[in-house]
mmCIF file of C-alpha atoms in Angstrom:
data_model
loop_
_atom_site.group_PDB
_atom_site.id
_atom_site.type_symbol
_atom_site.label_atom_id
_atom_site.label_comp_id
_atom_site.label_asym_id
_atom_site.label_seq_id
_atom_site.Cartn_x
_atom_site.Cartn_y
_atom_site.Cartn_z
ATOM 1 C CA MET A 1 0.531 -0.058 -0.037
ATOM 2 C CA TRP A 2 0.828 3.592 -0.697
ATOM 3 C CA ASP A 3 2.249 5.349 2.441
ATOM 4 C CA PHE A 4 0.279 8.532 1.667
ATOM 5 C CA ASN A 5 2.124 9.941 4.769
ATOM 6 C CA ARG A 6 5.942 10.065 3.826
ATOM 7 C CA LEU A 7 4.780 12.170 0.561
ATOM 8 C CA LYS A 8 2.892 14.210 2.798
ATOM 9 C CA LYS A 9 5.370 15.067 5.234
ATOM 10 C CA CYS A 10 8.287 16.315 2.639
ATOM 11 C CA ASN A 11 10.421 18.584 3.852
ATOM 12 C CA GLY A 12 8.335 19.146 7.087
ATOM 13 C CA ILE A 13 5.616 20.517 4.759
ATOM 14 C CA TYR A 14 2.497 19.654 3.307
ATOM 15 C CA SER A 15 3.728 20.104 -0.010
ATOM 16 C CA GLY A 16 3.923 17.452 -2.671
ATOM 17 C CA TRP A 17 0.455 17.615 -2.830
ATOM 18 C CA ARG A 18 -0.242 20.676 -2.822
ATOM 19 C CA TYR A 19 2.452 21.887 -5.999
ATOM 20 C CA GLY A 20 0.926 19.587 -8.237
ATOM 21 C CA LEU A 21 -2.670 20.152 -7.437
ATOM 22 C CA VAL A 22 -2.122 24.078 -7.769
ATOM 23 C CA LEU A 23 0.631 23.645 -11.117
ATOM 24 C CA GLY A 24 -0.762 20.514 -11.991
ATOM 25 C CA GLY A 25 -4.532 21.160 -12.064
ATOM 26 C CA THR A 26 -4.170 24.727 -13.297
ATOM 27 C CA ALA A 27 -2.938 24.082 -15.982
ATOM 28 C CA ILE A 28 -4.597 21.495 -17.168
ATOM 29 C CA ALA A 29 -7.388 23.493 -16.516
ATOM 30 C CA VAL A 30 -6.165 26.499 -18.304
ATOM 31 C CA MET A 31 -5.545 24.039 -20.910
ATOM 32 C CA TRP A 32 -9.216 23.147 -21.035
ATOM 33 C CA ILE A 33 -10.090 26.483 -21.354
ATOM 34 C CA VAL A 34 -8.102 27.919 -24.536
ATOM 35 C CA SER A 35 -9.148 24.766 -25.939
ATOM 36 C CA GLY A 36 -12.842 25.826 -25.619
ATOM 37 C CA GLY A 37 -12.735 29.226 -25.885
ATOM 38 C CA ILE A 38 -10.327 29.036 -29.250
ATOM 39 C CA LYS A 39 -13.197 26.578 -30.218
ATOM 40 C CA LEU A 40 -15.477 29.164 -29.554
ATOM 41 C CA HIS A 41 -13.888 31.953 -31.501
ATOM 42 C CA ASN A 42 -13.370 29.698 -34.359
ATOM 43 C CA ILE A 43 -16.660 28.101 -34.586
ATOM 44 C CA TRP A 44 -17.128 27.485 -38.596
ATOM 45 C CA MET A 45 -14.031 26.019 -38.661
ATOM 46 C CA PHE A 46 -14.324 23.858 -35.439
ATOM 47 C CA LEU A 47 -17.808 23.058 -37.129
ATOM 48 C CA ASP A 48 -16.126 21.818 -39.576
ATOM 49 C CA SER A 49 -13.855 20.090 -38.272
ATOM 50 C CA VAL A 50 -17.377 18.075 -36.770
ATOM 51 C CA MET A 51 -18.806 17.815 -39.893
ATOM 52 C CA GLN A 52 -15.366 15.897 -41.153
ATOM 53 C CA PHE A 53 -15.525 12.863 -38.443
ATOM 54 C CA ASN A 54 -18.885 11.995 -40.077
ATOM 55 C CA LEU A 55 -19.657 10.320 -36.715
ATOM 56 C CA LEU A 56 -22.691 12.754 -35.595
ATOM 57 C CA PRO A 57 -26.325 13.205 -37.662
ATOM 58 C CA HIS A 58 -26.882 15.749 -39.069
ATOM 59 C CA TRP A 59 -28.834 17.787 -37.146
ATOM 60 C CA MET A 60 -26.780 17.273 -34.158
ATOM 61 C CA LEU A 61 -23.795 19.047 -35.707
ATOM 62 C CA GLY A 62 -23.978 22.549 -35.166
ATOM 63 C CA PRO A 63 -25.292 22.808 -30.908
ATOM 64 C CA PHE A 64 -22.894 20.172 -30.475
ATOM 65 C CA SER A 65 -20.355 22.098 -32.245
ATOM 66 C CA VAL A 66 -21.080 25.101 -29.489
ATOM 67 C CA ALA A 67 -21.743 22.697 -26.693
ATOM 68 C CA LEU A 68 -18.359 21.185 -26.466
ATOM 69 C CA PRO A 69 -16.480 24.547 -26.405
ATOM 70 C CA ILE A 70 -19.139 25.492 -23.809
ATOM 71 C CA ALA A 71 -18.349 22.346 -22.024
ATOM 72 C CA GLU A 72 -14.789 21.969 -22.291
ATOM 73 C CA MET A 73 -14.442 25.991 -20.698
ATOM 74 C CA MET A 74 -16.790 25.086 -17.591
ATOM 75 C CA ILE A 75 -14.882 21.615 -17.350
ATOM 76 C CA GLY A 76 -11.232 24.134 -17.071
ATOM 77 C CA CYS A 77 -13.353 26.707 -14.332
ATOM 78 C CA GLY A 78 -13.970 23.784 -12.186
ATOM 79 C CA LEU A 79 -10.717 21.513 -12.282
ATOM 80 C CA PHE A 80 -9.388 24.874 -11.084
ATOM 81 C CA LEU A 81 -11.952 26.045 -9.288
ATOM 82 C CA GLY A 82 -11.896 22.535 -7.201
ATOM 83 C CA ALA A 83 -8.160 22.261 -7.343
ATOM 84 C CA ILE A 84 -7.702 24.739 -5.633
ATOM 85 C CA SER A 85 -10.798 24.383 -2.932
ATOM 86 C CA LEU A 86 -8.780 21.198 -2.319
ATOM 87 C CA VAL A 87 -5.323 22.718 -1.732
ATOM 88 C CA PHE A 88 -6.673 25.231 0.650
ATOM 89 C CA ARG A 89 -9.474 23.216 2.077
ATOM 90 C CA ARG A 90 -12.321 26.194 1.333
ATOM 91 C CA CYS A 91 -15.813 25.305 0.319
ATOM 92 C CA MET A 92 -14.594 21.740 0.810
ATOM 93 C CA GLY A 93 -18.578 20.586 0.511
ATOM 94 C CA VAL A 94 -18.391 21.658 -3.460
ATOM 95 C CA GLY A 95 -14.739 22.044 -3.955
ATOM 96 C CA ARG A 96 -14.465 18.209 -3.411
ATOM 97 C CA PRO A 97 -16.957 16.880 -5.839
ATOM 98 C CA LEU A 98 -16.898 19.373 -8.600
ATOM 99 C CA PHE A 99 -13.086 18.020 -8.777
ATOM 100 C CA TRP A 100 -13.620 15.072 -8.833
ATOM 101 C CA ALA A 101 -16.845 15.656 -11.409
ATOM 102 C CA THR A 102 -14.297 18.025 -13.436
ATOM 103 C CA LEU A 103 -11.690 15.717 -14.047
ATOM 104 C CA GLY A 104 -13.413 12.489 -14.760
ATOM 105 C CA LEU A 105 -15.625 14.188 -17.442
ATOM 106 C CA GLY A 106 -11.738 15.586 -18.448
ATOM 107 C CA MET A 107 -10.692 11.760 -19.332
ATOM 108 C CA GLY A 108 -13.897 11.084 -20.650
ATOM 109 C CA PHE A 109 -14.098 14.294 -23.241
ATOM 110 C CA LEU A 110 -9.889 13.348 -23.908
ATOM 111 C CA GLY A 111 -11.033 8.645 -24.300
ATOM 112 C CA VAL A 112 -14.143 9.508 -27.495
ATOM 113 C CA PHE A 113 -12.199 12.297 -28.908
ATOM 114 C CA SER A 114 -9.263 10.055 -29.175
ATOM 115 C CA CYS A 115 -11.634 6.946 -29.968
ATOM 116 C CA ALA A 116 -13.094 9.201 -32.776
ATOM 117 C CA MET A 117 -9.781 9.993 -34.441
ATOM 118 C CA ALA A 118 -8.995 6.646 -34.193
ATOM 119 C CA ILE A 119 -12.376 6.376 -36.286
ATOM 120 C CA ALA A 120 -11.270 8.680 -38.426
ATOM 121 C CA ILE A 121 -7.391 7.049 -39.010
ATOM 122 C CA TYR A 122 -9.558 3.618 -40.101
ATOM 123 C CA LYS A 123 -11.690 4.943 -42.334
ATOM 124 C CA GLY A 124 -8.646 6.871 -44.076
ATOM 125 C CA LEU A 125 -10.439 10.362 -43.437
ATOM 126 C CA SER A 126 -8.435 13.975 -44.170
ATOM 127 C CA VAL A 127 -9.841 15.851 -40.917
ATOM 128 C CA LEU A 128 -9.032 19.047 -39.552
ATOM 129 C CA CYS A 129 -7.935 18.136 -36.288
ATOM 130 C CA GLY A 130 -9.621 20.757 -34.721
ATOM 131 C CA CYS A 131 -7.757 20.536 -31.344
ATOM 132 C CA PHE A 132 -6.618 24.117 -29.583
ATOM 133 C CA GLY A 133 -7.927 25.647 -32.662
ATOM 134 C CA GLY A 134 -5.016 23.856 -35.177
ATOM 135 C CA THR A 135 -5.397 23.040 -38.506
ATOM 136 C CA ASP A 136 -3.347 20.057 -38.470
ATOM 137 C CA LEU A 137 -4.836 16.645 -40.061
ATOM 138 C CA VAL A 138 -6.010 14.350 -37.475
ATOM 139 C CA GLY A 139 -2.985 11.239 -36.826
ATOM 140 C CA TRP A 140 -1.708 8.351 -34.487
ATOM 141 C CA GLY A 141 0.377 12.109 -33.021
ATOM 142 C CA SER A 142 -3.050 13.402 -32.104
ATOM 143 C CA ILE A 143 -3.963 10.391 -30.255
ATOM 144 C CA ALA A 144 -0.519 9.855 -28.425
ATOM 145 C CA ARG A 145 -1.198 13.764 -27.277
ATOM 146 C CA ASN A 146 -4.273 12.874 -25.666
ATOM 147 C CA GLY A 147 -2.910 10.218 -24.065
ATOM 148 C CA VAL A 148 -0.285 12.145 -22.436
ATOM 149 C CA LEU A 149 -2.988 14.546 -21.722
ATOM 150 C CA ILE A 150 -4.571 11.341 -20.097
ATOM 151 C CA GLY A 151 -1.638 10.763 -18.019
ATOM 152 C CA GLY A 152 -1.822 14.219 -16.984
ATOM 153 C CA HIS A 153 -4.974 14.062 -15.626
ATOM 154 C CA PHE A 154 -4.098 10.822 -13.675
ATOM 155 C CA LEU A 155 -1.594 12.672 -11.782
ATOM 156 C CA VAL A 156 -3.626 15.472 -10.767
ATOM 157 C CA GLY A 157 -6.328 12.757 -9.755
ATOM 158 C CA TRP A 158 -3.796 11.237 -7.834
ATOM 159 C CA CYS A 159 -2.741 14.826 -6.260
ATOM 160 C CA GLY A 160 -6.188 15.147 -5.062
ATOM 161 C CA PHE A 161 -6.596 11.908 -3.854
ATOM 162 C CA VAL A 162 -3.382 12.063 -1.809
ATOM 163 C CA GLY A 163 -5.084 15.702 -0.572
ATOM 164 C CA GLN A 164 -7.864 14.134 -0.180
ATOM 165 C CA GLN A 165 -6.671 11.449 2.495
ATOM 166 C CA GLU A 166 -4.865 13.962 4.374
ATOM 167 C CA SER A 167 -8.259 16.108 5.080
ATOM 168 C CA LEU A 168 -10.139 12.720 6.397
ATOM 169 C CA MET B 1 -15.097 14.101 5.844
ATOM 170 C CA GLN B 2 -16.732 11.343 2.845
ATOM 171 C CA LEU B 3 -16.887 12.082 -0.451
ATOM 172 C CA ASN B 4 -19.854 12.022 -2.100
ATOM 173 C CA HIS B 5 -20.496 10.170 -4.770
ATOM 174 C CA LYS B 6 -23.401 11.534 -5.585
ATOM 175 C CA TRP B 7 -22.498 15.418 -5.751
ATOM 176 C CA VAL B 8 -19.609 14.207 -8.382
ATOM 177 C CA TRP B 9 -22.212 12.705 -10.934
ATOM 178 C CA ILE B 10 -25.164 15.913 -10.070
ATOM 179 C CA ILE B 11 -22.279 17.964 -10.752
ATOM 180 C CA GLY B 12 -20.616 16.333 -13.796
ATOM 181 C CA LEU B 13 -24.063 15.979 -15.306
ATOM 182 C CA SER B 14 -25.060 19.508 -14.571
ATOM 183 C CA ILE B 15 -22.120 20.387 -16.658
ATOM 184 C CA LEU B 16 -23.188 18.206 -19.752
ATOM 185 C CA GLY B 17 -26.924 19.468 -19.415
ATOM 186 C CA VAL B 18 -25.969 22.979 -18.932
ATOM 187 C CA SER B 19 -23.444 22.728 -22.158
ATOM 188 C CA ILE B 20 -26.069 21.458 -24.011
ATOM 189 C CA GLY B 21 -28.627 24.104 -23.555
ATOM 190 C CA ILE B 22 -26.294 27.057 -24.355
ATOM 191 C CA GLY B 23 -25.076 24.506 -27.185
ATOM 192 C CA LEU B 24 -29.049 24.518 -28.456
ATOM 193 C CA VAL B 25 -29.775 28.188 -27.493
ATOM 194 C CA GLY B 26 -26.607 29.015 -28.958
ATOM 195 C CA TRP B 27 -27.214 27.492 -31.979
ATOM 196 C CA ARG B 28 -30.104 29.433 -32.534
ATOM 197 C CA TYR B 29 -28.527 32.645 -31.840
ATOM 198 C CA LEU B 30 -25.519 31.595 -34.774
ATOM 199 C CA THR B 31 -28.086 30.704 -36.834
ATOM 200 C CA ALA B 32 -31.332 33.155 -36.675
ATOM 201 C CA GLU B 33 -30.408 35.290 -39.686
ATOM 202 C CA LEU B 34 -29.254 32.631 -41.550
ATOM 203 C CA PRO B 35 -32.103 30.373 -44.102
ATOM 204 C CA GLN B 36 -33.778 27.705 -42.432
ATOM 205 C CA ASP B 37 -32.153 24.737 -43.726
ATOM 206 C CA THR B 38 -28.787 25.975 -41.669
ATOM 207 C CA LEU B 39 -27.163 22.742 -41.629
ATOM 208 C CA GLN B 40 -26.878 22.325 -44.752
ATOM 209 C CA ASP B 41 -22.981 20.914 -46.283
ATOM 210 C CA THR B 42 -23.419 24.511 -48.656
ATOM 211 C CA VAL B 43 -24.004 27.102 -46.020
ATOM 212 C CA ILE B 44 -21.448 26.007 -43.762
ATOM 213 C CA LYS B 45 -19.359 26.077 -46.166
ATOM 214 C CA GLN B 46 -19.943 29.907 -47.670
ATOM 215 C CA ARG B 47 -19.654 31.035 -43.277
ATOM 216 C CA LEU B 48 -16.728 29.396 -42.930
ATOM 217 C CA LEU B 49 -15.521 31.114 -45.974
ATOM 218 C CA SER B 50 -16.648 34.258 -45.060
ATOM 219 C CA THR B 51 -15.393 34.389 -42.127
ATOM 220 C CA TYR B 52 -11.716 33.072 -42.918
ATOM 221 C CA ILE B 53 -10.444 33.200 -46.606
ATOM 222 C CA PRO B 54 -10.133 37.202 -47.497
ATOM 223 C CA MET B 55 -12.654 37.130 -50.795
ATOM 224 C CA GLU B 56 -11.520 40.628 -51.848
ATOM 225 C CA THR B 57 -10.095 40.900 -55.307
ATOM 226 C CA GLY B 58 -5.730 41.898 -55.854
ATOM 227 C CA VAL B 59 -3.184 39.934 -54.113
ATOM 228 C CA GLY B 60 -2.944 39.055 -50.774
ATOM 229 C CA GLN B 61 -1.691 36.487 -48.652
ATOM 230 C CA VAL B 62 -3.642 33.155 -47.282
ATOM 231 C CA ASP B 63 -2.565 31.361 -44.878
ATOM 232 C CA VAL B 64 -1.702 27.361 -45.248
ATOM 233 C CA ALA B 65 -5.347 26.459 -43.494
ATOM 234 C CA GLN B 66 -7.209 28.957 -45.274
ATOM 235 C CA ALA B 67 -5.717 27.751 -48.726
ATOM 236 C CA TYR B 68 -6.300 24.736 -47.583
ATOM 237 C CA LEU B 69 -9.682 24.639 -47.171
ATOM 238 C CA LEU B 70 -9.966 26.622 -50.493
ATOM 239 C CA HIS B 71 -8.151 23.363 -51.723
ATOM 240 C CA ARG B 72 -10.919 21.030 -49.848
ATOM 241 C CA TYR B 73 -13.925 23.343 -51.600
ATOM 242 C CA GLN B 74 -12.677 23.126 -54.796
ATOM 243 C CA LEU B 75 -12.402 27.339 -54.893
ATOM 244 C CA ALA B 76 -9.426 27.785 -55.594
ATOM 245 C CA ILE B 77 -6.861 26.969 -59.025
ATOM 246 C CA PHE B 78 -3.429 26.209 -57.652
ATOM 247 C CA VAL B 79 -0.669 27.072 -58.854
ATOM 248 C CA ASP B 80 3.242 26.295 -58.099
ATOM 249 C CA ALA B 81 5.954 28.412 -59.217
ATOM 250 C CA ARG B 82 8.796 26.269 -58.250
ATOM 251 C CA VAL B 83 10.838 24.509 -61.197
ATOM 252 C CA ASP B 84 9.424 21.739 -62.732
ATOM 253 C CA TYR B 85 11.169 18.557 -60.812
ATOM 254 C CA ALA B 86 10.465 19.638 -58.037
ATOM 255 C CA HIS B 87 6.938 19.917 -59.080
ATOM 256 C CA GLN B 88 7.341 15.835 -59.980
ATOM 257 C CA ARG B 89 8.205 15.367 -56.869
ATOM 258 C CA LEU B 90 5.660 16.498 -54.637
ATOM 259 C CA ARG B 91 3.051 19.431 -54.806
ATOM 260 C CA ILE B 92 -0.652 20.246 -54.176
ATOM 261 C CA PRO B 93 -2.623 17.180 -55.496
ATOM 262 C CA SER B 94 -4.469 19.178 -59.038
ATOM 263 C CA SER B 95 -2.378 22.253 -59.293
ATOM 264 C CA ILE B 96 -0.216 23.801 -62.428
ATOM 265 C CA ARG B 97 2.926 24.077 -62.910
ATOM 266 C CA LEU B 98 3.994 27.534 -63.938
ATOM 267 C CA HIS B 99 7.800 28.989 -62.817
ATOM 268 C CA PRO B 100 7.558 33.054 -62.908
ATOM 269 C CA LYS B 101 10.631 33.117 -65.662
ATOM 270 C CA GLU B 102 8.331 31.166 -68.125
ATOM 271 C CA TYR B 103 4.933 32.815 -67.432
ATOM 272 C CA PHE B 104 4.622 34.173 -70.862
ATOM 273 C CA PHE B 105 5.913 31.216 -72.527
ATOM 274 C CA LEU B 106 3.300 28.894 -70.311
ATOM 275 C CA LYS B 107 0.701 31.157 -69.431
ATOM 276 C CA HIS B 108 -1.775 29.474 -71.922
ATOM 277 C CA ARG B 109 -2.192 26.955 -68.807
ATOM 278 C CA LEU B 110 -4.355 29.308 -67.409
ATOM 279 C CA ARG B 111 -6.556 29.903 -70.271
ATOM 280 C CA PRO B 112 -8.911 26.908 -69.432
ATOM 281 C CA TYR B 113 -9.859 29.666 -66.080
ATOM 282 C CA ASP B 114 -11.717 32.817 -66.281
ATOM 283 C CA LYS B 115 -9.837 36.426 -65.142
ATOM 284 C CA THR B 116 -11.497 36.372 -61.905
ATOM 285 C CA GLN B 117 -10.486 33.055 -60.710
ATOM 286 C CA LEU B 118 -9.454 32.495 -57.117
ATOM 287 C CA ILE B 119 -6.021 31.653 -57.428
ATOM 288 C CA VAL B 120 -3.423 30.094 -54.753
ATOM 289 C CA VAL B 121 0.264 30.269 -56.088
ATOM 290 C CA TYR B 122 2.768 28.651 -53.591
ATOM 291 C CA CYS B 123 6.284 27.970 -53.764
ATOM 292 C CA HIS B 124 8.926 26.078 -51.642
ATOM 293 C CA SER B 125 8.993 28.022 -48.316
ATOM 294 C CA ILE B 126 8.380 31.517 -46.863
ATOM 295 C CA GLN B 127 11.424 32.546 -48.210
ATOM 296 C CA CYS B 128 11.034 31.481 -51.896
ATOM 297 C CA PRO B 129 10.385 34.882 -53.713
ATOM 298 C CA LEU B 130 9.440 32.764 -56.375
ATOM 299 C CA SER B 131 5.173 32.956 -55.401
ATOM 300 C CA THR B 132 4.970 36.284 -55.125
ATOM 301 C CA GLN B 133 6.856 37.424 -58.734
ATOM 302 C CA LEU B 134 4.436 35.146 -60.400
ATOM 303 C CA ALA B 135 1.852 36.889 -58.712
ATOM 304 C CA GLU B 136 2.791 40.044 -60.008
ATOM 305 C CA ALA B 137 2.985 38.866 -62.831
ATOM 306 C CA MET B 138 -0.518 37.197 -63.338
ATOM 307 C CA ARG B 139 -2.007 39.952 -61.504
ATOM 308 C CA GLN B 140 -0.476 42.482 -64.427
ATOM 309 C CA ASP B 141 -2.050 39.408 -67.057
ATOM 310 C CA GLY B 142 -5.097 40.715 -65.890
ATOM 311 C CA PHE B 143 -6.146 37.934 -63.002
ATOM 312 C CA VAL B 144 -7.691 39.287 -60.385
ATOM 313 C CA SER B 145 -7.502 37.604 -57.586
ATOM 314 C CA VAL B 146 -4.160 36.287 -57.144
ATOM 315 C CA TYR B 147 -3.327 34.622 -53.496
ATOM 316 C CA VAL B 148 -0.300 33.901 -52.323
ATOM 317 C CA MET B 149 -0.134 31.328 -49.444
ATOM 318 C CA HIS B 150 2.817 32.224 -47.553
ATOM 319 C CA GLU B 151 4.288 29.534 -46.168
ATOM 320 C CA GLY B 152 4.551 27.396 -48.613
ATOM 321 C CA LEU B 153 4.498 23.573 -49.235
ATOM 322 C CA LYS B 154 6.724 23.267 -46.648
ATOM 323 C CA GLU B 155 3.918 23.895 -44.135
ATOM 324 C CA TRP B 156 1.013 21.960 -46.070
ATOM 325 C CA PHE B 157 4.035 19.555 -45.925
ATOM 326 C CA LYS B 158 4.435 19.558 -42.090
ATOM 327 C CA ARG B 159 0.711 20.189 -41.427
ATOM 328 C CA LYS B 160 0.191 16.104 -43.363
ATOM 329 C CA PHE B 161 -2.353 17.689 -45.630
ATOM 330 C CA PRO B 162 -2.477 15.905 -49.214
ATOM 331 C CA VAL B 163 -0.013 15.932 -51.446
ATOM 332 C CA GLU B 164 0.652 14.309 -54.926
ATOM 333 C CA SER B 165 4.346 13.576 -56.434
ATOM 334 C CA ASP B 166 5.095 11.272 -59.401
ATOM 335 C CA TYR B 167 7.199 9.593 -57.921
ATOM 336 C CA VAL B 168 6.308 5.975 -55.986
ATOM 337 C CA GLY B 169 6.779 5.543 -52.077
ATOM 338 C CA LEU B 170 6.481 9.834 -52.264
#
């Protein structure tokens, strides 16, 4: 079993998971907010990308291309607030579920994006990724990047888990 | 304090619900002034192009992403300003080769096209002056909408946009 006390007592202060949560959580939160913001800013470009994936029925394309960036920005904001709440032990009643819900949603989104990309690659489609407003074509590199981001979410989640153990 | 899993689900589903709600309302707002068949590809294409691609006449520049959209929707003629062997080796699909020094000998290659046709000229990379020279020559010859893809084929290839080659294996 993991001995969380050893991590918690690093240098005599509760530092490890806090830095992980603040830095990692903020980085991932900023990533989601920027990603959603760019997609909203370039909404027609993003809509075009979604169309090219050929996975959604036509009636869903428009609302989806608006809803997804909004959800991403909400995930970013929620993750940041949740991480801050865990670190500073404020509003924990809302902060903790907010943290885990947004973290789970973030990982779920990345998983779904990766599946969509894998299907596009399998079908041999030349699709603009639409990731971070970029204009690169979808490829295995995009899926690998999503894998790295999911790993980042796991790390932040682990820091949150350690912090949660302390607050019990 | 134990984590209440019920609240994790409630918050997660609320985020999804609110996003979907904003998506539905936002999409109605975005398409309020468009025709009812707003989900037709053509309408989306028109909006996309009018938002991202300059359609005014003259000599201008387009970046690789804009050029890709023009290429994908077959809205522009692509002209390769490089030399013949480079064109044979790697080019944007269905592009026409026309080196600026050979322009007055080979301009018949553009004869099938209208002078108002949108044209995108490209060269190897951003340092290459040939595309600008060719665009200027074409403008003087009467073509009114000539755009230079200033980042060149190098950036196009780097972004993994479609290319073709006369050589097997490239």
